[in-house]
């Protein structure tokens, strides 16, 4: 295994036995320049439980980490918090090594696993369905299960180790980053990575998150550590990430404007620059983002706390520029709440981009704050002045929020 081959202990009897995917650069479209980890946890008590597994190609790494702690044959229970294959992918390998282990998960988890792993003998696996409040006693430690449907799949669940006050939160509270350290008191910028992860994976589920935070509150459980299935474990001040999720889910913004665009022969770029000048003249923070020069996942992270977004596109074949279309398709799926927008662009003869972008932004949940503005071929002095004034007007909207 090389680096990190020593035991990694969360607390006595609770170990990280995951895998580090240093070279992952694309997680189903989410750009991951720093890789990721798949975190699995081993709880060794009178009974032994493995909580989650890792992506299938890393099954050997996980089993080797388990072997450094105990003989894998001693695992009694496997908790499947989530069906998605980055966490369940090694389940067939685990069940082949320990066919007698009992699996715990939600009803939706059972359905999902049966459909993913029918060719791997799912019918022979002993599966027990659990729900919020169900408990599994390991001896001195007790696992309590908390359903987390649509955080971010219907099957999602969290596992809470009662005596240690550790929440094994699966995808929630994670980050896509591979490092040689496992805890947030050992790594910088964890919150920035967590924000990008939230924006790209959990943004559509804000209402669910607020409800989940309420459920955890009603359960009255203390949380001393949050151990997600990707990235760094929140050992120091775990409340900070719950508080951040509350803010992001509530749609809390900071006063800034984003000007997001692409350009064909430079006209839309000139318009974007003039809009930026207009915003800047008011003292409101603004960022100019060219879609083809930035990863979509980074752009989405910027949108997370931006109250107003201006989108610019040239017209190509009576519609929007293809890169703008790709951006808007991704944005529509994430459906950020409570955002405002306006559109600008250039055209040669028929036009069409501005109206098409407006339609997509509305479908993505944005409120259009003024009619779109377009210029023909090249913006002249008057056109650029109108762009500058557009920047001033949207900045005034931000100031008034
Ligand atoms: Fe990390 Fe939903 O899988």
Coordinates of C-alpha atoms and ligand atoms in Angstrom, one line a residue:
X1 CA 0.0 0.0 0.0
X2 CA 3.0 2.3 0.5
X3 CA 2.0 5.6 2.1
X4 CA -0.4 5.7 5.0
X5 CA 0.1 2.0 5.7
X6 CA -0.1 2.4 9.4
X7 CA -3.4 1.9 11.3
X8 CA -5.5 5.1 11.2
X9 CA -7.5 5.3 14.4
X10 CA -10.5 7.6 15.0
X11 CA -10.9 6.4 18.5
X12 CA -10.2 3.2 20.4
X13 CA -11.7 0.3 18.3
X14 CA -12.7 2.5 15.3
X15 CA -10.4 2.5 12.3
X16 CA -10.3 4.1 8.8
X17 CA -9.8 1.3 6.3
X18 CA -10.5 3.1 3.1
X19 CA -8.5 3.8 -0.1
X20 CA -6.8 6.8 -1.6
X21 CA -7.5 7.4 -5.3
X22 CA -4.6 9.8 -5.9
X23 CA -5.0 10.0 -9.7
X24 CA -8.8 10.4 -10.1
X25 CA -9.3 13.5 -12.3
X26 CA -12.9 13.1 -13.2
X27 CA -15.7 11.9 -10.9
X28 CA -18.6 11.3 -13.3
X29 CA -18.0 14.8 -14.7
X30 CA -17.0 16.5 -11.5
X31 CA -13.3 17.5 -12.1
X32 CA -11.1 16.3 -9.3
X33 CA -7.6 17.7 -9.8
X34 CA -6.6 16.5 -6.3
X35 CA -8.1 13.0 -6.5
X36 CA -10.4 11.6 -3.8
X37 CA -10.6 9.0 -1.1
X38 CA -13.2 6.2 -0.5
X39 CA -13.5 6.0 3.2
X40 CA -14.6 2.7 4.9
X41 CA -14.5 2.2 8.6
X42 CA -13.9 -0.9 10.8
X43 CA -15.3 -1.0 14.3
X44 CA -13.7 -3.7 16.4
X45 CA -15.7 -4.7 19.5
X46 CA -17.0 -8.0 20.8
X47 CA -18.6 -8.1 17.4
X48 CA -16.9 -6.5 14.3
X49 CA -18.6 -4.2 11.8
X50 CA -17.3 -2.8 8.5
X51 CA -19.1 0.4 7.6
X52 CA -19.2 0.9 3.8
X53 CA -16.6 -0.4 1.3
X54 CA -14.6 1.3 -1.5
X55 CA -14.6 1.6 -5.3
X56 CA -14.2 -2.0 -6.7
X57 CA -10.7 -1.4 -8.1
X58 CA -9.5 -0.6 -4.6
X59 CA -10.9 -3.7 -2.9
X60 CA -7.5 -5.1 -2.3
X61 CA -6.2 -1.9 -0.6
X62 CA -9.2 -1.9 1.7
X63 CA -8.8 -5.6 2.6
X64 CA -5.1 -5.1 3.3
X65 CA -5.9 -2.3 5.7
X66 CA -8.4 -4.5 7.4
X67 CA -5.9 -7.3 7.6
X68 CA -3.5 -5.0 9.5
X69 CA -6.1 -4.8 12.2
X70 CA -7.9 -8.1 12.2
X71 CA -8.5 -11.2 10.1
X72 CA -11.3 -10.1 7.7
X73 CA -13.0 -13.4 8.5
X74 CA -13.8 -12.0 11.9
X75 CA -16.1 -9.3 10.4
X76 CA -19.7 -10.1 11.6
X77 CA -21.6 -7.2 10.1
X78 CA -21.3 -5.0 7.0
X79 CA -23.2 -1.7 7.0
X80 CA -24.1 -0.4 3.6
X81 CA -24.9 3.3 4.0
X82 CA -25.2 3.9 0.3
X83 CA -25.7 1.9 -3.0
X84 CA -23.6 4.1 -5.3
X85 CA -20.7 2.0 -6.6
X86 CA -17.9 4.1 -5.2
X87 CA -19.0 2.8 -1.8
X88 CA -20.6 -0.5 -2.6
X89 CA -18.3 -1.6 -5.4
X90 CA -16.2 -3.8 -3.1
X91 CA -19.2 -5.4 -1.5
X92 CA -19.0 -8.5 -3.7
X93 CA -15.3 -9.0 -2.8
X94 CA -16.2 -8.6 0.9
X95 CA -19.1 -11.0 0.8
X96 CA -17.0 -13.5 -1.1
X97 CA -14.3 -13.3 1.7
X98 CA -16.9 -13.4 4.5
X99 CA -20.1 -15.0 3.1
X100 CA -21.6 -15.3 6.6
X101 CA -21.6 -11.5 7.3
X102 CA -24.9 -9.9 7.7
X103 CA -25.6 -6.6 5.8
X104 CA -27.5 -3.7 7.2
X105 CA -29.1 -0.9 5.1
X106 CA -32.3 0.8 4.2
X107 CA -35.1 -0.8 2.2
X108 CA -34.1 1.3 -0.8
X109 CA -30.5 0.1 -0.3
X110 CA -31.6 -3.5 -0.4
X111 CA -33.5 -2.8 -3.7
X112 CA -30.5 -1.0 -5.2
X113 CA -27.9 -3.5 -4.2
X114 CA -30.1 -6.4 -5.5
X115 CA -30.2 -4.7 -8.9
X116 CA -26.5 -3.9 -9.0
X117 CA -25.2 -7.2 -7.6
X118 CA -27.7 -9.9 -8.8
X119 CA -24.8 -11.4 -10.8
X120 CA -22.6 -11.5 -7.7
X121 CA -24.9 -13.7 -5.6
X122 CA -27.0 -10.9 -3.9
X123 CA -29.8 -13.5 -3.3
X124 CA -27.5 -15.4 -1.0
X125 CA -26.6 -12.3 1.1
X126 CA -28.2 -12.0 4.5
X127 CA -29.7 -8.4 4.5
X128 CA -31.5 -6.7 7.3
X129 CA -33.5 -3.6 6.6
X130 CA -33.1 -0.8 9.2
X131 CA -34.6 2.6 9.7
X132 CA -33.9 5.8 11.7
X133 CA -33.4 4.8 15.3
X134 CA -32.7 1.1 14.6
X135 CA -29.7 -0.1 16.7
X136 CA -27.0 -2.8 16.3
X137 CA -25.1 -3.7 19.5
X138 CA -21.5 -4.7 19.1
X139 CA -20.7 -5.3 22.8
X140 CA -19.5 -2.0 24.3
X141 CA -20.4 0.0 21.3
X142 CA -23.8 0.6 19.7
X143 CA -24.5 1.6 16.1
X144 CA -27.6 3.6 15.5
X145 CA -28.8 4.2 12.0
X146 CA -30.2 7.5 10.6
X147 CA -32.0 7.4 7.2
X148 CA -30.8 10.2 5.0
X149 CA -33.0 9.7 1.9
X150 CA -32.0 12.0 -1.0
X151 CA -28.7 13.0 0.7
X152 CA -28.1 12.3 -2.0
X153 CA -29.7 9.0 -3.2
X154 CA -33.0 7.5 -2.0
X155 CA -31.0 4.7 -0.2
X156 CA -28.6 7.0 1.7
X157 CA -28.2 6.4 5.4
X158 CA -25.8 7.5 8.2
X159 CA -24.4 5.4 11.0
X160 CA -23.8 6.8 14.4
X161 CA -21.6 5.2 17.0
X162 CA -23.4 6.2 20.2
X163 CA -20.7 5.7 22.8
X164 CA -18.0 7.5 20.8
X165 CA -20.4 10.1 19.4
X166 CA -19.0 9.5 15.9
X167 CA -21.2 10.1 12.8
X168 CA -20.3 8.0 9.8
X169 CA -22.0 10.3 7.3
X170 CA -21.3 8.6 4.0
X171 CA -21.4 11.2 1.1
X172 CA -22.7 14.1 3.3
X173 CA -20.0 16.4 4.6
X174 CA -17.3 15.0 2.3
X175 CA -14.8 16.5 -0.1
X176 CA -13.0 15.2 -3.2
X177 CA -9.4 15.4 -2.1
X178 CA -6.6 12.9 -1.8
X179 CA -4.1 13.6 0.9
X180 CA -1.7 11.6 3.1
X181 CA -3.6 13.0 6.2
X182 CA -7.0 11.9 7.3
X183 CA -8.1 14.6 9.8
X184 CA -9.2 18.2 9.4
X185 CA -6.7 19.4 12.1
X186 CA -3.9 18.1 9.8
X187 CA -5.0 19.7 6.5
X188 CA -5.6 23.3 5.3
X189 CA -8.6 24.5 3.1
X190 CA -10.9 21.6 4.0
X191 CA -13.9 24.0 4.1
X192 CA -13.1 25.2 0.5
X193 CA -13.1 21.6 -0.7
X194 CA -16.3 20.9 1.2
X195 CA -18.0 23.9 -0.4
X196 CA -17.1 22.8 -3.9
X197 CA -18.3 19.2 -3.1
X198 CA -21.6 20.5 -1.7
X199 CA -22.2 22.8 -4.7
X200 CA -21.6 20.0 -7.2
X201 CA -23.3 17.1 -5.4
X202 CA -25.7 18.3 -2.7
X203 CA -26.9 21.7 -3.9
X204 CA -30.2 20.3 -5.3
X205 CA -31.1 18.9 -1.9
X206 CA -31.1 22.0 0.3
X207 CA -34.6 21.4 1.7
X208 CA -33.7 17.7 2.5
X209 CA -30.5 18.9 4.3
X210 CA -32.4 21.3 6.5
X211 CA -34.8 18.5 7.4
X212 CA -32.0 16.2 8.1
X213 CA -30.3 18.7 10.4
X214 CA -33.6 19.0 12.2
X215 CA -33.9 15.2 12.6
X216 CA -30.4 15.0 14.1
X217 CA -31.4 17.8 16.5
X218 CA -34.6 15.8 17.5
X219 CA -32.5 12.7 18.1
X220 CA -30.6 14.7 20.7
X221 CA -27.3 13.1 19.8
X222 CA -23.9 14.8 20.5
X223 CA -21.4 14.6 17.7
X224 CA -17.7 14.7 18.5
X225 CA -16.5 13.6 15.1
X226 CA -18.0 13.4 11.6
X227 CA -16.4 10.8 9.3
X228 CA -17.6 11.0 5.7
X229 CA -17.0 8.6 2.8
X230 CA -14.8 11.0 0.8
X231 CA -11.9 13.1 1.9
X232 CA -11.0 14.4 5.4
X233 CA -12.6 13.4 8.7
X234 CA -14.0 16.3 10.8
X235 CA -12.2 15.6 14.1
X236 CA -11.7 19.2 15.2
X237 CA -14.9 21.2 15.6
X238 CA -17.3 19.0 13.6
X239 CA -20.1 21.5 14.2
X240 CA -18.5 23.8 11.7
X241 CA -19.5 21.6 8.7
X242 CA -23.0 21.1 10.0
X243 CA -23.3 24.9 10.4
X244 CA -21.9 25.4 6.9
X245 CA -24.4 23.0 5.4
X246 CA -27.2 24.9 7.1
X247 CA -26.0 28.1 5.5
X248 CA -25.5 26.7 2.0
X249 CA -28.8 24.8 2.2
X250 CA -30.6 28.1 3.2
X251 CA -29.2 29.8 0.1
X252 CA -27.1 32.3 2.1
X253 CA -25.2 34.6 -0.3
X254 CA -22.4 37.0 -0.1
X255 CA -22.5 40.3 -2.0
X256 CA -20.9 39.5 -5.4
X257 CA -21.7 39.3 -9.1
X258 CA -20.5 36.6 -11.5
X259 CA -20.2 37.3 -15.2
X260 CA -20.1 33.9 -16.8
X261 CA -19.7 33.8 -20.6
X262 CA -18.1 32.4 -23.7
X263 CA -17.2 34.2 -26.9
X264 CA -16.8 33.4 -30.6
X265 CA -15.0 36.4 -32.1
X266 CA -14.5 38.5 -29.0
X267 CA -17.7 40.6 -29.0
X268 CA -19.4 38.9 -26.1
X269 CA -16.0 39.1 -24.3
X270 CA -16.0 42.9 -24.8
X271 CA -19.5 43.1 -23.4
X272 CA -18.6 41.0 -20.4
X273 CA -15.6 43.3 -19.7
X274 CA -17.8 46.4 -19.8
X275 CA -20.3 44.8 -17.4
X276 CA -17.5 44.0 -15.0
X277 CA -16.3 47.6 -15.2
X278 CA -19.9 48.7 -14.3
X279 CA -20.1 46.4 -11.3
X280 CA -16.6 47.3 -10.2
X281 CA -17.4 51.1 -10.2
X282 CA -20.0 50.4 -7.5
X283 CA -17.6 48.7 -5.2
X284 CA -19.4 45.3 -5.4
X285 CA -17.2 42.3 -5.8
X286 CA -17.3 40.7 -9.3
X287 CA -15.7 37.8 -11.1
X288 CA -15.3 37.3 -14.8
X289 CA -15.5 33.6 -15.8
X290 CA -14.9 32.3 -19.3
X291 CA -16.7 28.9 -19.5
X292 CA -14.2 27.2 -21.7
X293 CA -11.2 28.3 -19.6
X294 CA -12.7 27.1 -16.2
X295 CA -13.9 23.7 -15.0
X296 CA -17.7 23.5 -14.6
X297 CA -17.3 22.2 -11.0
X298 CA -15.2 25.3 -10.1
X299 CA -17.8 27.6 -11.7
X300 CA -20.6 25.9 -9.8
X301 CA -18.7 26.4 -6.5
X302 CA -18.6 30.2 -7.3
X303 CA -22.4 30.2 -7.9
X304 CA -23.0 28.6 -4.5
X305 CA -22.9 31.9 -2.6
X306 CA -23.5 34.4 -5.5
X307 CA -26.8 36.2 -5.4
X308 CA -26.7 37.4 -9.1
X309 CA -25.2 35.7 -12.1
X310 CA -24.9 37.3 -15.6
X311 CA -24.6 34.9 -18.5
X312 CA -23.3 35.8 -21.9
X313 CA -23.4 33.9 -25.1
X314 CA -22.8 34.5 -28.8
X315 CA -25.4 33.2 -31.2
X316 CA -24.4 30.2 -33.2
X317 CA -26.8 28.7 -35.7
X318 CA -29.7 30.6 -34.1
X319 CA -29.0 29.3 -30.7
X320 CA -26.6 29.6 -27.8
X321 CA -22.9 28.7 -28.0
X322 CA -22.4 24.9 -27.3
X323 CA -20.2 25.5 -24.2
X324 CA -22.9 27.8 -22.7
X325 CA -25.4 25.0 -23.4
X326 CA -23.3 22.5 -21.5
X327 CA -22.9 24.8 -18.6
X328 CA -26.6 25.5 -18.4
X329 CA -27.5 21.8 -18.6
X330 CA -25.2 21.1 -15.7
X331 CA -26.6 24.1 -13.8
X332 CA -30.2 23.1 -14.4
X333 CA -29.6 19.7 -12.8
X334 CA -28.2 21.4 -9.7
X335 CA -31.0 23.9 -9.6
X336 CA -29.6 26.5 -7.1
X337 CA -32.2 28.2 -5.0
X338 CA -32.9 31.9 -4.7
X339 CA -30.6 33.2 -7.4
X340 CA -31.2 36.1 -9.8
X341 CA -29.8 36.4 -13.3
X342 CA -29.6 38.5 -16.5
X343 CA -28.4 37.7 -20.0
X344 CA -26.3 39.4 -22.6
X345 CA -24.8 38.3 -26.0
X346 CA -23.9 39.1 -29.5
X347 CA -25.2 37.9 -32.9
X348 CA -24.7 38.4 -36.6
X349 CA -28.1 38.1 -38.2
X350 CA -31.0 36.0 -36.7
X351 CA -30.0 36.1 -33.1
X352 CA -31.4 33.6 -30.7
X353 CA -28.8 33.0 -28.0
X354 CA -30.1 35.5 -25.4
X355 CA -33.7 34.1 -25.5
X356 CA -32.4 30.5 -25.4
X357 CA -30.2 31.3 -22.4
X358 CA -33.0 33.1 -20.6
X359 CA -35.3 30.1 -21.0
X360 CA -32.7 27.7 -19.6
X361 CA -31.9 30.0 -16.7
X362 CA -35.6 30.1 -15.8
X363 CA -35.8 26.3 -16.0
X364 CA -32.8 26.2 -13.6
X365 CA -34.8 28.2 -11.1
X366 CA -33.2 31.7 -11.7
X367 CA -35.3 34.9 -11.5
X368 CA -34.5 37.1 -14.5
X369 CA -34.1 40.7 -13.2
X370 CA -34.1 42.5 -16.5
X371 CA -34.5 41.9 -20.2
X372 CA -31.6 40.4 -22.0
X373 CA -29.3 42.7 -24.0
X374 CA -27.7 41.8 -27.3
X375 CA -25.6 43.6 -29.9
X376 CA -25.1 42.9 -33.6
X377 CA -21.6 41.9 -34.7
X378 CA -19.3 44.2 -32.6
X379 CA -20.4 46.4 -29.7
X380 CA -19.9 50.1 -30.4
X381 CA -19.3 52.7 -27.8
X382 CA -23.0 53.0 -27.0
X383 CA -23.3 49.2 -26.7
X384 CA -20.4 49.0 -24.3
X385 CA -21.9 51.9 -22.3
X386 CA -25.2 50.0 -22.1
X387 CA -23.2 46.9 -20.8
X388 CA -21.5 49.1 -18.2
X389 CA -24.9 50.4 -17.0
X390 CA -26.2 46.8 -16.9
X391 CA -23.3 46.1 -14.5
X392 CA -24.2 49.1 -12.3
X393 CA -27.9 48.0 -12.2
X394 CA -27.2 44.4 -11.1
X395 CA -24.7 45.7 -8.5
X396 CA -27.5 47.9 -7.1
X397 CA -29.7 44.7 -6.9
X398 CA -26.9 43.0 -4.9
X399 CA -26.5 46.0 -2.6
X400 CA -30.3 46.0 -1.9
X401 CA -30.4 42.3 -0.9
Ligands
LIG1 FE1 -19.7 8.9 -3.0 FE2 -23.1 8.9 -3.8 O1 -21.3 8.3 -3.8

